[in-house]
Amino acid sequence: AQTVTQSQPEMSVQEAETVTLSCTYDTSESDYYLFWYKQPPSRQMILVIRQEAYKQQNATENRFSVNFQKAAKSFSLKISDSQLGDAAMYFCAYRGGTSGTYKYIFGTGTRLKVLA
Amino acid sequence: ETGVTQTPRHLVMGMTNKKSLKCEQHLGHNAMYWYKQSAKKPLELMFVYSLEERVENNSVPSRFSPECPNSSHLFLHLHTLQPEDSALYLCASSQDFTGGPQQTYFGPGTRLTVT
């Protein structure tokens, strides 16, 4: 069975600095997708970034980028130039690549605090 | 907040009450989901609907009863709940339930407290 582990329950970063959130996963599949979702306080969860396992190039979305290490089964999220609006719970999620596999396997989340 | 809406946002109910959570999506999606989010636990998938048909019931107790009258609306009917059912209940939708890289859109959730 697949598992997703976020070992940092809480992280803090100074505004304008860079922070990296860790995520490791375990799977025997070769084809899969990885996601980072952001859940601000009292607001809905939104997709931050996604990575296809078959792509070697790390995904980037503006200030957000990932470090995808397939062999190490690691999928960390880097937030550059942190802003107050980045404060939220961040969830790492795995989804298998088999057609019809709609289930996510979520981690327990990392709460990110941004200090002014 | 647009896309997926949920009402009420907060709900306090006694163990003998009956209440319903409502979800509506304005995205034209065909798949809708109920998730339970408890503190320090991963999100738990409860139910999946595709084109108003239930695709999955993830071993959820019968005190939770979903209803999907059309592809835009999803309800979760609650009765005789237990205190451990207190959690944030998230509704979500996606284009379909084939998974892959497609994004799931979440609602803001209903914070449920069972007293």
Tab-separated table of N, CA, C and O in Angstrom, chain B residues 12-84:
chain	number	residue	atom	x	y	z
B	12	VAL	N	-23.124	22.628	14.957
B	12	VAL	CA	-23.040	21.961	16.255
B	12	VAL	C	-24.323	21.155	16.415
B	12	VAL	O	-25.414	21.691	16.253
B	13	MET	N	-24.187	19.895	16.684
B	13	MET	CA	-25.371	19.061	16.826
B	13	MET	C	-25.203	18.044	17.945
B	13	MET	O	-24.091	17.617	18.258
B	14	GLY	N	-26.330	17.722	18.547
B	14	GLY	CA	-26.332	16.702	19.573
B	14	GLY	C	-26.337	15.321	18.948
B	14	GLY	O	-26.565	15.158	17.750
B	15	MET	N	-26.082	14.346	19.770
B	15	MET	CA	-25.944	12.986	19.263
B	15	MET	C	-27.255	12.428	18.727
B	15	MET	O	-27.246	11.485	17.938
B	16	THR	N	-28.367	13.006	19.115
B	16	THR	CA	-29.657	12.481	18.649
B	16	THR	C	-30.245	13.295	17.499
B	16	THR	O	-31.308	12.970	16.998
B	17	ASN	N	-29.548	14.348	17.103
B	17	ASN	CA	-30.067	15.199	16.041
B	17	ASN	C	-29.920	14.559	14.673
B	17	ASN	O	-29.148	13.622	14.476
B	18	LYS	N	-30.672	15.114	13.731
B	18	LYS	CA	-30.500	14.799	12.311
B	18	LYS	C	-30.237	16.105	11.584
B	18	LYS	O	-30.993	17.069	11.733
B	19	LYS	N	-29.185	16.128	10.819
B	19	LYS	CA	-28.836	17.321	10.054
B	19	LYS	C	-28.284	16.887	8.701
B	19	LYS	O	-27.953	15.716	8.488
B	20	SER	N	-28.171	17.859	7.800
B	20	SER	CA	-27.613	17.572	6.486
B	20	SER	C	-26.591	18.622	6.097
B	20	SER	O	-26.768	19.809	6.368
B	21	LEU	N	-25.539	18.164	5.455
B	21	LEU	CA	-24.547	19.056	4.864
B	21	LEU	C	-24.823	19.133	3.362
B	21	LEU	O	-25.157	18.126	2.736
B	22	LYS	N	-24.648	20.334	2.835
B	22	LYS	CA	-24.923	20.537	1.413
B	22	LYS	C	-23.666	20.995	0.697
B	22	LYS	O	-22.892	21.790	1.221
B	23	CYS	N	-23.504	20.488	-0.503
B	23	CYS	CA	-22.388	20.883	-1.346
B	23	CYS	C	-22.910	21.166	-2.743
B	23	CYS	O	-23.778	20.448	-3.254
B	24	GLU	N	-22.391	22.195	-3.355
B	24	GLU	CA	-22.767	22.535	-4.725
B	24	GLU	C	-21.517	22.909	-5.503
B	24	GLU	O	-20.684	23.661	-5.013
B	25	GLN	N	-21.402	22.379	-6.694
B	25	GLN	CA	-20.266	22.757	-7.533
B	25	GLN	C	-20.764	23.388	-8.831
B	25	GLN	O	-21.750	22.956	-9.419
B	26	HIS	N	-20.056	24.442	-9.215
B	26	HIS	CA	-20.449	25.248	-10.370
B	26	HIS	C	-19.444	25.103	-11.494
B	26	HIS	O	-19.226	26.027	-12.283
B	27	LEU	N	-18.790	23.949	-11.556
B	27	LEU	CA	-17.683	23.754	-12.483
B	27	LEU	C	-18.019	22.815	-13.632
B	27	LEU	O	-17.159	22.551	-14.468
B	28	GLY	N	-19.219	22.280	-13.619
B	28	GLY	CA	-19.589	21.336	-14.663
B	28	GLY	C	-18.911	19.985	-14.540
B	28	GLY	O	-18.793	19.248	-15.517
B	29	HIS	N	-18.471	19.656	-13.335
B	29	HIS	CA	-17.774	18.390	-13.114
B	29	HIS	C	-18.754	17.227	-12.988
B	29	HIS	O	-19.924	17.409	-12.645
B	30	ASN	N	-18.227	16.037	-13.243
B	30	ASN	CA	-19.055	14.836	-13.177
B	30	ASN	C	-18.819	13.994	-11.938
B	30	ASN	O	-19.578	13.064	-11.673
B	31	ALA	N	-17.759	14.272	-11.207
B	31	ALA	CA	-17.447	13.484	-10.016
B	31	ALA	C	-17.449	14.372	-8.787
B	31	ALA	O	-16.944	15.500	-8.820
B	32	MET	N	-18.020	13.859	-7.713
B	32	MET	CA	-18.052	14.595	-6.448
B	32	MET	C	-17.677	13.669	-5.309
B	32	MET	O	-17.910	12.453	-5.376
B	33	TYR	N	-17.103	14.252	-4.266
B	33	TYR	CA	-16.529	13.471	-3.185
B	33	TYR	C	-16.870	14.085	-1.823
B	33	TYR	O	-17.001	15.304	-1.696
B	34	TRP	N	-16.944	13.234	-0.822
B	34	TRP	CA	-16.943	13.683	0.574
B	34	TRP	C	-15.676	13.167	1.242
B	34	TRP	O	-15.347	11.986	1.137
B	35	TYR	N	-14.972	14.085	1.916
B	35	TYR	CA	-13.801	13.757	2.701
B	35	TYR	C	-14.042	14.162	4.147
B	35	TYR	O	-14.714	15.157	4.426
B	36	LYS	N	-13.388	13.439	5.050
B	36	LYS	CA	-13.373	13.811	6.462
B	36	LYS	C	-11.948	14.224	6.817
B	36	LYS	O	-10.994	13.497	6.522
B	37	GLN	N	-11.825	15.396	7.437
B	37	GLN	CA	-10.516	15.887	7.837
B	37	GLN	C	-10.484	16.040	9.349
B	37	GLN	O	-11.136	16.918	9.913
B	38	SER	N	-9.715	15.185	9.993
B	38	SER	CA	-9.539	15.235	11.444
B	38	SER	C	-8.137	15.723	11.744
B	38	SER	O	-7.212	15.529	10.955
B	39	ALA	N	-7.991	16.339	12.903
B	39	ALA	CA	-6.693	16.898	13.286
B	39	ALA	C	-5.619	15.810	13.300
B	39	ALA	O	-5.833	14.716	13.802
B	40	LYS	N	-4.485	16.161	12.710
B	40	LYS	CA	-3.293	15.309	12.726
B	40	LYS	C	-3.494	13.959	12.046
B	40	LYS	O	-2.749	13.011	12.298
B	41	LYS	N	-4.510	13.855	11.212
B	41	LYS	CA	-4.744	12.631	10.437
B	41	LYS	C	-4.850	12.998	8.967
B	41	LYS	O	-5.294	14.090	8.621
B	42	PRO	N	-4.479	12.091	8.089
B	42	PRO	CA	-4.653	12.369	6.651
B	42	PRO	C	-6.132	12.468	6.301
B	42	PRO	O	-6.980	11.889	6.989
B	43	LEU	N	-6.407	13.184	5.246
B	43	LEU	CA	-7.786	13.251	4.770
B	43	LEU	C	-8.284	11.854	4.451
B	43	LEU	O	-7.596	11.040	3.850
B	44	GLU	N	-9.533	11.593	4.866
B	44	GLU	CA	-10.133	10.292	4.621
B	44	GLU	C	-11.236	10.439	3.591
B	44	GLU	O	-12.174	11.214	3.782
B	45	LEU	N	-11.126	9.692	2.517
B	45	LEU	CA	-12.173	9.683	1.516
B	45	LEU	C	-13.356	8.874	2.037
B	45	LEU	O	-13.197	7.733	2.484
B	46	MET	N	-14.537	9.487	1.991
B	46	MET	CA	-15.731	8.810	2.506
B	46	MET	C	-16.576	8.234	1.361
B	46	MET	O	-16.908	7.057	1.359
B	47	PHE	N	-16.945	9.084	0.451
B	47	PHE	CA	-17.840	8.677	-0.634
B	47	PHE	C	-17.392	9.306	-1.943
B	47	PHE	O	-16.845	10.406	-1.958
B	48	VAL	N	-17.686	8.589	-3.029
B	48	VAL	CA	-17.400	9.094	-4.362
B	48	VAL	C	-18.647	8.912	-5.215
B	48	VAL	O	-19.250	7.837	-5.213
B	49	TYR	N	-19.016	9.946	-5.925
B	49	TYR	CA	-20.126	9.871	-6.871
B	49	TYR	C	-19.640	10.257	-8.258
B	49	TYR	O	-18.879	11.215	-8.417
B	50	SER	N	-20.094	9.510	-9.229
B	50	SER	CA	-19.820	9.841	-10.616
B	50	SER	C	-21.140	9.869	-11.358
B	50	SER	O	-21.852	8.860	-11.382
B	51	LEU	N	-21.465	11.001	-11.911
B	51	LEU	CA	-22.736	11.161	-12.627
B	51	LEU	C	-23.896	10.649	-11.791
B	51	LEU	O	-24.727	9.866	-12.253
B	52	GLU	N	-23.922	11.104	-10.563
B	52	GLU	CA	-24.988	10.826	-9.595
B	52	GLU	C	-25.047	9.384	-9.114
B	52	GLU	O	-25.923	9.033	-8.327
B	53	GLU	N	-24.124	8.551	-9.545
B	53	GLU	CA	-24.089	7.188	-9.037
B	53	GLU	C	-22.937	7.040	-8.052
B	53	GLU	O	-21.824	7.498	-8.309
B	54	ARG	N	-23.240	6.353	-6.946
B	54	ARG	CA	-22.186	6.167	-5.957
B	54	ARG	C	-21.169	5.160	-6.473
B	54	ARG	O	-21.518	4.029	-6.814
B	55	VAL	N	-19.928	5.581	-6.516
B	55	VAL	CA	-18.858	4.729	-6.993
B	55	VAL	C	-18.182	4.013	-5.848
B	55	VAL	O	-17.751	2.869	-5.975
B	56	GLU	N	-18.113	4.699	-4.725
B	56	GLU	CA	-17.407	4.116	-3.598
B	56	GLU	C	-18.010	4.551	-2.287
B	56	GLU	O	-18.406	5.706	-2.113
B	57	ASN	N	-18.101	3.617	-1.385
B	57	ASN	CA	-18.460	3.884	-0.001
B	57	ASN	C	-17.322	3.294	0.808
B	57	ASN	O	-17.188	2.073	0.920
B	58	ASN	N	-16.498	4.175	1.340
B	58	ASN	CA	-15.236	3.734	1.913
B	58	ASN	C	-15.397	3.269	3.355
B	58	ASN	O	-14.782	3.823	4.263
B	59	SER	N	-16.204	2.244	3.570
B	59	SER	CA	-16.407	1.677	4.908
B	59	SER	C	-16.844	2.725	5.912
B	59	SER	O	-16.353	2.775	7.041
B	60	VAL	N	-17.758	3.551	5.483
B	60	VAL	CA	-18.250	4.623	6.344
B	60	VAL	C	-19.472	4.126	7.120
B	60	VAL	O	-20.340	3.461	6.548
B	61	PRO	N	-19.549	4.450	8.406
B	61	PRO	CA	-20.720	4.005	9.194
B	61	PRO	C	-22.030	4.504	8.606
B	61	PRO	O	-22.082	5.584	7.997
B	62	SER	N	-23.070	3.746	8.825
B	62	SER	CA	-24.366	4.065	8.218
B	62	SER	C	-25.002	5.331	8.789
B	62	SER	O	-25.991	5.817	8.241
B	63	ARG	N	-24.466	5.857	9.861
B	63	ARG	CA	-24.994	7.124	10.376
B	63	ARG	C	-24.663	8.295	9.450
B	63	ARG	O	-25.171	9.399	9.633
B	64	PHE	N	-23.817	8.043	8.471
B	64	PHE	CA	-23.544	9.004	7.404
B	64	PHE	C	-24.228	8.487	6.137
B	64	PHE	O	-23.913	7.386	5.677
B	65	SER	N	-25.086	9.290	5.554
B	65	SER	CA	-25.832	8.849	4.383
B	65	SER	C	-25.702	9.893	3.279
B	65	SER	O	-26.227	10.993	3.413
B	66	PRO	N	-25.023	9.582	2.193
B	66	PRO	CA	-24.864	10.564	1.118
B	66	PRO	C	-26.047	10.531	0.157
B	66	PRO	O	-26.771	9.542	0.051
B	67	GLU	N	-26.196	11.645	-0.536
B	67	GLU	CA	-27.219	11.741	-1.571
B	67	GLU	C	-26.713	12.647	-2.669
B	67	GLU	O	-26.183	13.721	-2.390
B	68	CYS	N	-26.883	12.229	-3.902
B	68	CYS	CA	-26.435	13.035	-5.031
B	68	CYS	C	-27.594	13.137	-6.030
B	68	CYS	O	-27.703	12.300	-6.933
B	69	PRO	N	-28.457	14.133	-5.884
B	69	PRO	CA	-29.637	14.229	-6.744
B	69	PRO	C	-29.319	14.616	-8.193
B	69	PRO	O	-30.094	14.292	-9.097
B	70	ASN	N	-28.209	15.296	-8.389
B	70	ASN	CA	-27.769	15.640	-9.746
B	70	ASN	C	-26.270	15.897	-9.683
B	70	ASN	O	-25.686	15.941	-8.596
B	71	SER	N	-25.657	16.098	-10.810
B	71	SER	CA	-24.193	16.176	-10.840
B	71	SER	C	-23.645	17.447	-10.205
B	71	SER	O	-22.437	17.559	-10.021
B	72	SER	N	-24.514	18.389	-9.855
B	72	SER	CA	-24.042	19.641	-9.248
B	72	SER	C	-24.199	19.676	-7.743
B	72	SER	O	-23.636	20.553	-7.092
B	73	HIS	N	-24.988	18.772	-7.203
B	73	HIS	CA	-25.304	18.824	-5.774
B	73	HIS	C	-24.980	17.506	-5.076
B	73	HIS	O	-25.205	16.425	-5.618
B	74	LEU	N	-24.487	17.655	-3.873
B	74	LEU	CA	-24.152	16.497	-3.054
B	74	LEU	C	-24.521	16.815	-1.627
B	74	LEU	O	-24.251	17.913	-1.136
B	75	PHE	N	-25.173	15.857	-0.979
B	75	PHE	CA	-25.573	16.034	0.412
B	75	PHE	C	-24.941	14.942	1.261
B	75	PHE	O	-24.629	13.849	0.776
B	76	LEU	N	-24.768	15.270	2.516
B	76	LEU	CA	-24.376	14.267	3.499
B	76	LEU	C	-25.336	14.373	4.663
B	76	LEU	O	-25.345	15.367	5.396
B	77	HIS	N	-26.192	13.363	4.794
B	77	HIS	CA	-27.185	13.342	5.861
B	77	HIS	C	-26.575	12.671	7.084
B	77	HIS	O	-25.958	11.603	6.981
B	78	LEU	N	-26.795	13.331	8.215
B	78	LEU	CA	-26.174	12.890	9.467
B	78	LEU	C	-27.245	12.538	10.491
B	78	LEU	O	-28.211	13.302	10.666
B	79	HIS	N	-27.080	11.423	11.176
B	79	HIS	CA	-28.010	11.092	12.255
B	79	HIS	C	-27.336	10.205	13.286
B	79	HIS	O	-26.513	9.356	12.950
B	80	THR	N	-27.690	10.439	14.527
B	80	THR	CA	-27.135	9.727	15.684
B	80	THR	C	-25.617	9.634	15.620
B	80	THR	O	-25.026	8.544	15.694
B	81	LEU	N	-24.999	10.805	15.458
B	81	LEU	CA	-23.547	10.830	15.370
B	81	LEU	C	-22.913	10.664	16.741
B	81	LEU	O	-23.559	10.809	17.785
B	82	GLN	N	-21.611	10.385	16.727
B	82	GLN	CA	-20.818	10.217	17.923
B	82	GLN	C	-19.837	11.388	18.048
B	82	GLN	O	-19.482	12.014	17.043
B	83	PRO	N	-19.386	11.669	19.257
B	83	PRO	CA	-18.425	12.771	19.420
B	83	PRO	C	-17.187	12.632	18.529
B	83	PRO	O	-16.655	13.638	18.059
B	84	GLU	N	-16.754	11.412	18.275
B	84	GLU	CA	-15.558	11.224	17.424
B	84	GLU	C	-15.815	11.556	15.964
B	84	GLU	O	-14.879	11.558	15.145
